[in-house]
Structures are given as C-alpha cells and as structure tokens.
Amino acid sequence: MDSLQSIKTQLISQINALQLNQPHHIAVCSAQAECTVDLLGWLKAQPHYPQFYFQLQHTTQCFATLGAIRTFQHLDAAQDFVNQYNLPLFGGIQFYGQTTFFLPQLVLEQRDNQIHVTVFIDQNDLIQSKDKALQVLKTFEKTTALLPLQTQADLIDQQANPIQWANWVEKALAQIHEKTVTKLVLANKSTFALNQPLNAKDFLAQSQIYNKGCYHFLFAQDDKTSFLGSSPERLYARHERHLTTEALAGTAPMSEDHETNRQQADWLLADQKNIHENQLVADGICANLAPFTKHIEIGHLGIKQLRQVQHLHREITALLTDNCTDLNCLQAIHPTAAVAGLPQQKAKTLLQQIEHYDRGWYAGTLGFFNQQQAEFCVAIRSAFVEADKIHVFAGAGIVEGSVPLLEWQEIERKAAGLISLLKITKSENGEQKCQ
C-alpha cells in the first residue's frame, strides 16, 4: 500500500536522524496519512510480538500495536510512568488482578480515513532500540487477506456441565440467602478441539461483522496463543476529569423475530429480578467510585440489544476529583458487580472456591490510558485461542430468585456469540455438541 510505504519511509528517516538526547528519555517518531488500513489484516502480516488490537465501541477509532519497549506488572508503576512521560500504555488487568501494561514499539491508530503511526525509541540504549524499531518496520507496509472461517469445532470439555453448573448456582444462592453476598457472577469455560489451526485475526474479523455495538480486542503475547473477544460492556472511558461507565446486567434472549425481541425487551424492563441485578451493579460502581468523584449520576434504565442476547443498561457519568488517576479508577471499578458480584472482594473469594479455575483475562479489563484520556472494556464474550483448541467463556449473575436451568441457558446464549461463528460438529448420536 502506497500510503504505508510513504509512512515507513518517513519513520525510517526520523529514526536514523535520532541522536542521544537524555538518558531514560523516550524518543517519539510519528507520521500520518489519509488512508484506511484494515488493522487486523495488517497485524496478521506482522511477525513481531506482543500484538494488541483494540476497536472502540460505537466509533471508527481503532488501535493496533507491535512490540514492547517498557512493560509493567504493577499498576502503580504503570501510573508513575504515565505521570512522568504522558505516553500511552496499552494492556490491562486480569480478573484476579495480574497486571500487564506496556509501551509498544509501534502504534497504529485508525480514525475515519486517517492513519496515525507512532514509533517509540528508548534512549537508555539508543543504538539497540533504533535497530529493534527498524527491524519491526521491515514488514510495516505488508497486509494479509482475512479469510472466511472453515474451522470445525468439537466440544471436548467444560469446567461445569449442566449438573455441575446447577450445583454451582445452588452454592451461590446459599451464600446469598446467608447474606454473605448479594450477587455472585458464575462463569463457565468450554473447550473445543479444532480440526485445523484457527487464525485469531480471521476469527475476530468474523466476529466484528456479526457482533455489532461491541468493543473488539485481541492480545497475543506470542505467536502460539491469543486472547480475543467482542465485548458489549465498557469498564470506563475518561476524557480529562469526565468519566463515563455503565451498568450492563439483566439478560433476555434475542431472535430473528423483531416482535418477539420487543416483547422480551418489555419483559426485561419490568422484571424485578433483572432490575434488581442491574441496580446492584450500578450501586456497586457508584459506591466504589464515590471517594474519587465530585459528582456522579445514574442514567435511566434502557435496553442494549446484541446478536444473541439483550441487556438492561444504565449509563453512569461522573466528574472526577482533581487528584484522581486511572490507577484509582481501575482499582475502584474492576471487577464490577456485573462480572464478579457484591461485595467485590468477598465475591472474588467465593468464586475461587466454587469455580476451581483461574479465569485469566476473561472478565478482566483491556484498553489504554495516558494523562488526557483512557478507555477500557470488560473482557467478556471472549475466548482463548491455541493452535488446535479454543476455550470460550460465558458468565451469568446469580441473585435471589435465580433458576439454575435459566442461568445455564443464558450462558449458552452468550457463548454462542463467538461459537456460532465456527462449524460445530455432531456427536455420534446426532446431537449438536454446542448450542
């Protein structure tokens, strides 16, 4: 592509001209052009890792990154770096708190028909850092076609089958009855064997086509595995002191019949169990953010419709205090009651006791932040892709009145947002192995 070749030439010229300015400083080279680049197709052509992809919700803004010149395993260290340099860090926090943020070697930002490219050079070792940047740029102008999915998937394992799931739900309801928690969000993991390797970029591209109104994300720390998903849920977006988040909880099915969907939406808006579940999430977010806000407001109850399910939705807006940072916001909000439960810490402890597995990035948060702005999604409707396996996650909020069978049906519908993109094989008795 001519525009990418032109940007590459400009960046190489800037990198070669760099001279040591000051130790511990990060040099920035950048170029832009009017063009549209399919960033997933671009990432697919690149041999360098880690790779990070983040398509923002309801906007054309999209990021793709390669490499990492600074990596942070602690949120306070990441925040200190942003405070000092005001450069963007990408990454996030896993469900149980393991943190990975990094300053990429190379960032592409697509917005409308503008592509902006930035290369970061660490002046601690200028010669080596310049060489690494030039190496990453060798394939910069290349893109690869994204292919239709032909992969067949065979369900081979689940963390909980329907009987075990019912047992999980009963345990959660017992804790709710004892008032240990008011809500607990259980999540299942289903593992599928694949008949051929699945390219994560092809898979996410297909999801983008069908799962509208979502964040789309991919995080590959090497060429063997990728975590990806299409999440309808914002953790928060911040512009200067203004923060927007949401309570997304309470679920009903979607179908191809518009009248049925409307009836389900009307039922959802009137169902006290689902309204209560959503209110718990909203109240939990507001209570946790309260020490860091001058003002906070919960919007009206509405409906968010997706391909397989629809949810109750409330927007929450806040004006942050002058000394509030993204460290404060992330620690206060993540994980929300929509993916963990209430109270937050007690819910996380109970989930470890009931589920008996590490969720990893599922229900964690991914995104970016700098001094001026930040945006993070909740990493739900997600999957972990290996060469010949895919692990798909889905969860359901358990509150007083929850019915195990209905909650099982809910997580199956949620998982179908990704699984339905693959060809599901049949078992020997002719039954479909995944709904």
PDB file of C-alpha atoms in Angstrom, residues 49 149 151-153 156-157 189-203 218-228 382-393 419 422:
ATOM      1  CA  TYR A  49       5.015  -9.670  19.306  1.00  0.00           C
ATOM      2  CA  LEU A 149     -13.771 -19.321   8.680  1.00  0.00           C
ATOM      3  CA  THR A 151     -12.754 -24.420  11.042  1.00  0.00           C
ATOM      4  CA  GLN A 152     -14.837 -27.135  12.679  1.00  0.00           C
ATOM      5  CA  ALA A 153     -15.114 -27.217  16.462  1.00  0.00           C
ATOM      6  CA  ILE A 156     -14.366 -31.789  24.364  1.00  0.00           C
ATOM      7  CA  ASP A 157     -14.523 -30.339  27.878  1.00  0.00           C
ATOM      8  CA  LYS A 189     -15.312 -22.365  30.361  1.00  0.00           C
ATOM      9  CA  SER A 190     -15.972 -24.617  27.355  1.00  0.00           C
ATOM     10  CA  THR A 191     -13.074 -26.132  25.399  1.00  0.00           C
ATOM     11  CA  PHE A 192     -13.390 -27.091  21.741  1.00  0.00           C
ATOM     12  CA  ALA A 193     -10.954 -29.125  19.653  1.00  0.00           C
ATOM     13  CA  LEU A 194     -10.398 -27.645  16.190  1.00  0.00           C
ATOM     14  CA  ASN A 195      -9.914 -29.663  13.023  1.00  0.00           C
ATOM     15  CA  GLN A 196      -7.316 -27.146  11.781  1.00  0.00           C
ATOM     16  CA  PRO A 197      -5.401 -24.199  13.229  1.00  0.00           C
ATOM     17  CA  LEU A 198      -7.587 -21.124  13.756  1.00  0.00           C
ATOM     18  CA  ASN A 199      -6.091 -17.757  12.891  1.00  0.00           C
ATOM     19  CA  ALA A 200      -7.146 -15.392  15.660  1.00  0.00           C
ATOM     20  CA  LYS A 201      -7.286 -12.368  13.338  1.00  0.00           C
ATOM     21  CA  ASP A 202      -9.620 -14.169  10.918  1.00  0.00           C
ATOM     22  CA  PHE A 203     -11.806 -15.196  13.847  1.00  0.00           C
ATOM     23  CA  LEU A 218      -7.055  -9.141  20.726  1.00  0.00           C
ATOM     24  CA  PHE A 219      -3.970  -9.610  22.884  1.00  0.00           C
ATOM     25  CA  ALA A 220      -1.290 -12.032  21.642  1.00  0.00           C
ATOM     26  CA  GLN A 221       1.906 -12.127  23.672  1.00  0.00           C
ATOM     27  CA  ASP A 222       3.441 -14.660  21.249  1.00  0.00           C
ATOM     28  CA  ASP A 223       2.551 -16.482  18.026  1.00  0.00           C
ATOM     29  CA  LYS A 224       1.137 -19.526  19.858  1.00  0.00           C
ATOM     30  CA  THR A 225      -1.870 -18.107  21.727  1.00  0.00           C
ATOM     31  CA  SER A 226      -4.309 -15.184  21.547  1.00  0.00           C
ATOM     32  CA  PHE A 227      -6.979 -13.847  23.860  1.00  0.00           C
ATOM     33  CA  LEU A 228      -9.775 -12.137  21.943  1.00  0.00           C
ATOM     34  CA  SER A 382     -14.220 -13.752  24.929  1.00  0.00           C
ATOM     35  CA  ALA A 383     -12.075 -16.751  24.075  1.00  0.00           C
ATOM     36  CA  PHE A 384      -8.530 -18.018  24.405  1.00  0.00           C
ATOM     37  CA  VAL A 385      -7.238 -19.431  21.099  1.00  0.00           C
ATOM     38  CA  GLU A 386      -4.464 -22.006  20.878  1.00  0.00           C
ATOM     39  CA  ALA A 387      -3.242 -23.805  17.759  1.00  0.00           C
ATOM     40  CA  ASP A 388      -5.801 -26.609  17.836  1.00  0.00           C
ATOM     41  CA  LYS A 389      -8.102 -25.565  20.696  1.00  0.00           C
ATOM     42  CA  ILE A 390     -10.348 -22.686  21.651  1.00  0.00           C
ATOM     43  CA  HIS A 391     -11.553 -22.006  25.185  1.00  0.00           C
ATOM     44  CA  VAL A 392     -14.772 -19.963  25.306  1.00  0.00           C
ATOM     45  CA  PHE A 393     -16.040 -18.212  28.443  1.00  0.00           C
ATOM     46  CA  ILE A 419     -19.024 -20.191  18.958  1.00  0.00           C
ATOM     47  CA  LEU A 422     -17.423 -21.822  13.832  1.00  0.00           C
TER      48      LEU A 422
END
